[in-house]
Amino acid sequence: MGGTAETPSVGDPVSDHVEGWRRAMAEAGLPTEGRLFEAPYNRYDAYQVALGILSGPRRPPAIFCSTDDQAIGLLRAARELRIDVPRELGVIGFDDIKEAALADPKLTTIASDRPAMARAAVDLVLDDGLRVAGSRRERLKVFPSRLVIRQSCGCEG
């Protein structure tokens, strides 16, 4: 599940999540055509989209959601449709919000280094070099992420 047609293709972190998914699929030799579903980032609208995906004739065996909120909406839809997560459907989110550990089943997710991101944001705002016309100081930063394995993917040990 990616964003919607209104999601900016550049500068939006979720666009990077989708691009990473595309690269991983290509490296695995798997097609992406027809496998990217547009969904808003909030739980309710993602739930509505998930109902359509999961009740359709070509239900995927696993879904990677660009945000944990989307994944939580998807988990609700799966529960209502009596789809067993993770036996019948693997689900992974992105963000590692606190509710991910409380979801049922507990949501496997990708966690980012939020404290480092917050420090970088404050440094960026306070950096006088950015206020100087013609400054070439780097404004784009990349932060490492880590996989947090819980129950929803079916690979918890």
PDB file of N, CA and C in Angstrom, residues 33-92:
ATOM      1  N   GLU A  33       3.739  -4.556 -11.476  1.00  0.00           N
ATOM      2  CA  GLU A  33       2.527  -4.143 -12.193  1.00  0.00           C
ATOM      3  C   GLU A  33       1.278  -4.686 -11.497  1.00  0.00           C
ATOM      4  N   GLY A  34       0.361  -3.791 -11.147  1.00  0.00           N
ATOM      5  CA  GLY A  34      -0.884  -4.190 -10.511  1.00  0.00           C
ATOM      6  C   GLY A  34      -0.756  -4.582  -9.049  1.00  0.00           C
ATOM      7  N   ARG A  35       0.412  -4.398  -8.474  1.00  0.00           N
ATOM      8  CA  ARG A  35       0.632  -4.818  -7.086  1.00  0.00           C
ATOM      9  C   ARG A  35       0.767  -3.655  -6.110  1.00  0.00           C
ATOM     10  N   LEU A  36       0.728  -2.437  -6.612  1.00  0.00           N
ATOM     11  CA  LEU A  36       0.800  -1.258  -5.748  1.00  0.00           C
ATOM     12  C   LEU A  36      -0.610  -0.705  -5.598  1.00  0.00           C
ATOM     13  N   PHE A  37      -1.102  -0.673  -4.377  1.00  0.00           N
ATOM     14  CA  PHE A  37      -2.447  -0.194  -4.105  1.00  0.00           C
ATOM     15  C   PHE A  37      -2.374   1.197  -3.495  1.00  0.00           C
ATOM     16  N   GLU A  38      -3.154   2.120  -4.034  1.00  0.00           N
ATOM     17  CA  GLU A  38      -3.212   3.465  -3.469  1.00  0.00           C
ATOM     18  C   GLU A  38      -4.082   3.450  -2.231  1.00  0.00           C
ATOM     19  N   ALA A  39      -3.597   4.076  -1.173  1.00  0.00           N
ATOM     20  CA  ALA A  39      -4.370   4.157   0.064  1.00  0.00           C
ATOM     21  C   ALA A  39      -3.949   5.382   0.858  1.00  0.00           C
ATOM     22  N   PRO A  40      -4.905   6.107   1.399  1.00  0.00           N
ATOM     23  CA  PRO A  40      -4.557   7.213   2.288  1.00  0.00           C
ATOM     24  C   PRO A  40      -3.796   6.686   3.507  1.00  0.00           C
ATOM     25  N   TYR A  41      -3.140   7.573   4.209  1.00  0.00           N
ATOM     26  CA  TYR A  41      -2.288   7.165   5.322  1.00  0.00           C
ATOM     27  C   TYR A  41      -3.052   6.920   6.618  1.00  0.00           C
ATOM     28  N   ASN A  42      -4.304   7.307   6.679  1.00  0.00           N
ATOM     29  CA  ASN A  42      -5.041   7.121   7.931  1.00  0.00           C
ATOM     30  C   ASN A  42      -5.667   5.731   7.998  1.00  0.00           C
ATOM     31  N   ARG A  43      -5.956   5.290   9.203  1.00  0.00           N
ATOM     32  CA  ARG A  43      -6.433   3.926   9.443  1.00  0.00           C
ATOM     33  C   ARG A  43      -7.777   3.643   8.788  1.00  0.00           C
ATOM     34  N   TYR A  44      -8.722   4.557   8.936  1.00  0.00           N
ATOM     35  CA  TYR A  44     -10.064   4.289   8.431  1.00  0.00           C
ATOM     36  C   TYR A  44     -10.084   4.157   6.913  1.00  0.00           C
ATOM     37  N   ASP A  45      -9.476   5.101   6.211  1.00  0.00           N
ATOM     38  CA  ASP A  45      -9.488   5.032   4.746  1.00  0.00           C
ATOM     39  C   ASP A  45      -8.669   3.849   4.237  1.00  0.00           C
ATOM     40  N   ALA A  46      -7.562   3.536   4.919  1.00  0.00           N
ATOM     41  CA  ALA A  46      -6.774   2.354   4.537  1.00  0.00           C
ATOM     42  C   ALA A  46      -7.590   1.083   4.778  1.00  0.00           C
ATOM     43  N   TYR A  47      -8.366   1.062   5.839  1.00  0.00           N
ATOM     44  CA  TYR A  47      -9.266  -0.049   6.124  1.00  0.00           C
ATOM     45  C   TYR A  47     -10.257  -0.236   4.971  1.00  0.00           C
ATOM     46  N   GLN A  48     -10.826   0.847   4.482  1.00  0.00           N
ATOM     47  CA  GLN A  48     -11.773   0.784   3.370  1.00  0.00           C
ATOM     48  C   GLN A  48     -11.112   0.210   2.120  1.00  0.00           C
ATOM     49  N   VAL A  49      -9.909   0.666   1.811  1.00  0.00           N
ATOM     50  CA  VAL A  49      -9.166   0.154   0.658  1.00  0.00           C
ATOM     51  C   VAL A  49      -8.856  -1.331   0.871  1.00  0.00           C
ATOM     52  N   ALA A  50      -8.446  -1.675   2.072  1.00  0.00           N
ATOM     53  CA  ALA A  50      -8.086  -3.067   2.379  1.00  0.00           C
ATOM     54  C   ALA A  50      -9.275  -4.008   2.215  1.00  0.00           C
ATOM     55  N   LEU A  51     -10.463  -3.566   2.575  1.00  0.00           N
ATOM     56  CA  LEU A  51     -11.650  -4.404   2.378  1.00  0.00           C
ATOM     57  C   LEU A  51     -11.780  -4.815   0.914  1.00  0.00           C
ATOM     58  N   GLY A  52     -11.551  -3.867   0.016  1.00  0.00           N
ATOM     59  CA  GLY A  52     -11.618  -4.164  -1.415  1.00  0.00           C
ATOM     60  C   GLY A  52     -10.524  -5.108  -1.874  1.00  0.00           C
ATOM     61  N   ILE A  53      -9.313  -4.869  -1.391  1.00  0.00           N
ATOM     62  CA  ILE A  53      -8.172  -5.716  -1.775  1.00  0.00           C
ATOM     63  C   ILE A  53      -8.376  -7.141  -1.270  1.00  0.00           C
ATOM     64  N   LEU A  54      -8.749  -7.270  -0.020  1.00  0.00           N
ATOM     65  CA  LEU A  54      -8.821  -8.585   0.615  1.00  0.00           C
ATOM     66  C   LEU A  54     -10.047  -9.400   0.209  1.00  0.00           C
ATOM     67  N   SER A  55     -11.083  -8.741  -0.262  1.00  0.00           N
ATOM     68  CA  SER A  55     -12.265  -9.483  -0.685  1.00  0.00           C
ATOM     69  C   SER A  55     -12.270  -9.733  -2.188  1.00  0.00           C
ATOM     70  N   GLY A  56     -11.238  -9.242  -2.876  1.00  0.00           N
ATOM     71  CA  GLY A  56     -11.139  -9.440  -4.320  1.00  0.00           C
ATOM     72  C   GLY A  56     -10.674 -10.838  -4.688  1.00  0.00           C
ATOM     73  N   PRO A  57     -10.753 -11.154  -5.976  1.00  0.00           N
ATOM     74  CA  PRO A  57     -10.410 -12.509  -6.425  1.00  0.00           C
ATOM     75  C   PRO A  57      -8.909 -12.825  -6.381  1.00  0.00           C
ATOM     76  N   ARG A  58      -8.078 -11.813  -6.353  1.00  0.00           N
ATOM     77  CA  ARG A  58      -6.621 -12.043  -6.378  1.00  0.00           C
ATOM     78  C   ARG A  58      -5.975 -11.493  -5.118  1.00  0.00           C
ATOM     79  N   ARG A  59      -6.417 -11.987  -3.979  1.00  0.00           N
ATOM     80  CA  ARG A  59      -5.880 -11.511  -2.709  1.00  0.00           C
ATOM     81  C   ARG A  59      -4.396 -11.866  -2.616  1.00  0.00           C
ATOM     82  N   PRO A  60      -3.546 -10.872  -2.312  1.00  0.00           N
ATOM     83  CA  PRO A  60      -2.115 -11.160  -2.183  1.00  0.00           C
ATOM     84  C   PRO A  60      -1.821 -11.970  -0.919  1.00  0.00           C
ATOM     85  N   PRO A  61      -0.710 -12.706  -0.899  1.00  0.00           N
ATOM     86  CA  PRO A  61      -0.337 -13.474   0.287  1.00  0.00           C
ATOM     87  C   PRO A  61       0.304 -12.609   1.379  1.00  0.00           C
ATOM     88  N   ALA A  62       0.748 -11.410   0.997  1.00  0.00           N
ATOM     89  CA  ALA A  62       1.384 -10.507   1.960  1.00  0.00           C
ATOM     90  C   ALA A  62       1.222  -9.076   1.457  1.00  0.00           C
ATOM     91  N   ILE A  63       1.162  -8.144   2.405  1.00  0.00           N
ATOM     92  CA  ILE A  63       1.053  -6.729   2.041  1.00  0.00           C
ATOM     93  C   ILE A  63       2.021  -5.927   2.899  1.00  0.00           C
ATOM     94  N   PHE A  64       2.843  -5.123   2.228  1.00  0.00           N
ATOM     95  CA  PHE A  64       3.714  -4.164   2.892  1.00  0.00           C
ATOM     96  C   PHE A  64       3.011  -2.821   2.836  1.00  0.00           C
ATOM     97  N   CYS A  65       2.779  -2.221   3.982  1.00  0.00           N
ATOM     98  CA  CYS A  65       2.114  -0.922   4.060  1.00  0.00           C
ATOM     99  C   CYS A  65       3.157   0.162   4.295  1.00  0.00           C
ATOM    100  N   SER A  66       2.959   1.288   3.638  1.00  0.00           N
ATOM    101  CA  SER A  66       3.915   2.389   3.763  1.00  0.00           C
ATOM    102  C   SER A  66       3.889   3.052   5.127  1.00  0.00           C
ATOM    103  N   THR A  67       2.825   2.841   5.886  1.00  0.00           N
ATOM    104  CA  THR A  67       2.754   3.378   7.240  1.00  0.00           C
ATOM    105  C   THR A  67       2.116   2.340   8.162  1.00  0.00           C
ATOM    106  N   ASP A  68       2.389   2.452   9.435  1.00  0.00           N
ATOM    107  CA  ASP A  68       1.752   1.573  10.415  1.00  0.00           C
ATOM    108  C   ASP A  68       0.253   1.844  10.495  1.00  0.00           C
ATOM    109  N   ASP A  69      -0.154   3.090  10.317  1.00  0.00           N
ATOM    110  CA  ASP A  69      -1.581   3.396  10.355  1.00  0.00           C
ATOM    111  C   ASP A  69      -2.324   2.640   9.254  1.00  0.00           C
ATOM    112  N   GLN A  70      -1.752   2.595   8.060  1.00  0.00           N
ATOM    113  CA  GLN A  70      -2.367   1.800   6.990  1.00  0.00           C
ATOM    114  C   GLN A  70      -2.447   0.330   7.404  1.00  0.00           C
ATOM    115  N   ALA A  71      -1.368  -0.174   7.971  1.00  0.00           N
ATOM    116  CA  ALA A  71      -1.314  -1.589   8.359  1.00  0.00           C
ATOM    117  C   ALA A  71      -2.342  -1.912   9.437  1.00  0.00           C
ATOM    118  N   ILE A  72      -2.551  -1.007  10.370  1.00  0.00           N
ATOM    119  CA  ILE A  72      -3.539  -1.235  11.422  1.00  0.00           C
ATOM    120  C   ILE A  72      -4.950  -1.265  10.818  1.00  0.00           C
ATOM    121  N   GLY A  73      -5.217  -0.397   9.852  1.00  0.00           N
ATOM    122  CA  GLY A  73      -6.495  -0.447   9.139  1.00  0.00           C
ATOM    123  C   GLY A  73      -6.655  -1.749   8.372  1.00  0.00           C
ATOM    124  N   LEU A  74      -5.571  -2.205   7.756  1.00  0.00           N
ATOM    125  CA  LEU A  74      -5.580  -3.470   7.021  1.00  0.00           C
ATOM    126  C   LEU A  74      -5.838  -4.648   7.958  1.00  0.00           C
ATOM    127  N   LEU A  75      -5.215  -4.654   9.129  1.00  0.00           N
ATOM    128  CA  LEU A  75      -5.434  -5.727  10.099  1.00  0.00           C
ATOM    129  C   LEU A  75      -6.905  -5.793  10.511  1.00  0.00           C
ATOM    130  N   ARG A  76      -7.528  -4.633  10.675  1.00  0.00           N
ATOM    131  CA  ARG A  76      -8.957  -4.599  11.038  1.00  0.00           C
ATOM    132  C   ARG A  76      -9.799  -5.219   9.924  1.00  0.00           C
ATOM    133  N   ALA A  77      -9.506  -4.863   8.678  1.00  0.00           N
ATOM    134  CA  ALA A  77     -10.252  -5.419   7.542  1.00  0.00           C
ATOM    135  C   ALA A  77     -10.067  -6.935   7.475  1.00  0.00           C
ATOM    136  N   ALA A  78      -8.855  -7.403   7.665  1.00  0.00           N
ATOM    137  CA  ALA A  78      -8.587  -8.851   7.631  1.00  0.00           C
ATOM    138  C   ALA A  78      -9.367  -9.567   8.720  1.00  0.00           C
ATOM    139  N   ARG A  79      -9.411  -8.992   9.898  1.00  0.00           N
ATOM    140  CA  ARG A  79     -10.143  -9.606  11.010  1.00  0.00           C
ATOM    141  C   ARG A  79     -11.635  -9.697  10.672  1.00  0.00           C
ATOM    142  N   GLU A  80     -12.194  -8.623  10.111  1.00  0.00           N
ATOM    143  CA  GLU A  80     -13.614  -8.629   9.752  1.00  0.00           C
ATOM    144  C   GLU A  80     -13.930  -9.657   8.674  1.00  0.00           C
ATOM    145  N   LEU A  81     -12.986  -9.869   7.754  1.00  0.00           N
ATOM    146  CA  LEU A  81     -13.184 -10.832   6.668  1.00  0.00           C
ATOM    147  C   LEU A  81     -12.750 -12.246   7.075  1.00  0.00           C
ATOM    148  N   ARG A  82     -12.371 -12.412   8.325  1.00  0.00           N
ATOM    149  CA  ARG A  82     -11.945 -13.708   8.876  1.00  0.00           C
ATOM    150  C   ARG A  82     -10.727 -14.284   8.133  1.00  0.00           C
ATOM    151  N   ILE A  83      -9.795 -13.394   7.803  1.00  0.00           N
ATOM    152  CA  ILE A  83      -8.529 -13.800   7.185  1.00  0.00           C
ATOM    153  C   ILE A  83      -7.500 -13.878   8.298  1.00  0.00           C
ATOM    154  N   ASP A  84      -6.892 -15.026   8.459  1.00  0.00           N
ATOM    155  CA  ASP A  84      -5.938 -15.227   9.534  1.00  0.00           C
ATOM    156  C   ASP A  84      -4.598 -14.575   9.191  1.00  0.00           C
ATOM    157  N   VAL A  85      -4.234 -13.587  10.004  1.00  0.00           N
ATOM    158  CA  VAL A  85      -2.918 -12.959   9.898  1.00  0.00           C
ATOM    159  C   VAL A  85      -2.100 -13.543  11.034  1.00  0.00           C
ATOM    160  N   PRO A  86      -1.020 -14.198  10.766  1.00  0.00           N
ATOM    161  CA  PRO A  86      -0.211 -14.244   9.556  1.00  0.00           C
ATOM    162  C   PRO A  86      -0.360 -15.516   8.707  1.00  0.00           C
ATOM    163  N   ARG A  87      -1.166 -16.487   9.120  1.00  0.00           N
ATOM    164  CA  ARG A  87      -1.214 -17.752   8.362  1.00  0.00           C
ATOM    165  C   ARG A  87      -1.667 -17.568   6.918  1.00  0.00           C
ATOM    166  N   GLU A  88      -2.676 -16.722   6.695  1.00  0.00           N
ATOM    167  CA  GLU A  88      -3.201 -16.523   5.345  1.00  0.00           C
ATOM    168  C   GLU A  88      -2.714 -15.224   4.699  1.00  0.00           C
ATOM    169  N   LEU A  89      -2.233 -14.303   5.515  1.00  0.00           N
ATOM    170  CA  LEU A  89      -1.815 -12.992   5.012  1.00  0.00           C
ATOM    171  C   LEU A  89      -0.727 -12.422   5.912  1.00  0.00           C
ATOM    172  N   GLY A  90       0.422 -12.134   5.344  1.00  0.00           N
ATOM    173  CA  GLY A  90       1.487 -11.462   6.081  1.00  0.00           C
ATOM    174  C   GLY A  90       1.313  -9.957   5.947  1.00  0.00           C
ATOM    175  N   VAL A  91       1.565  -9.226   7.028  1.00  0.00           N
ATOM    176  CA  VAL A  91       1.408  -7.765   7.024  1.00  0.00           C
ATOM    177  C   VAL A  91       2.615  -7.129   7.697  1.00  0.00           C
ATOM    178  N   ILE A  92       3.154  -6.109   7.036  1.00  0.00           N
ATOM    179  CA  ILE A  92       4.269  -5.338   7.595  1.00  0.00           C
ATOM    180  C   ILE A  92       3.957  -3.857   7.399  1.00  0.00           C
TER     181      ILE A  92
END
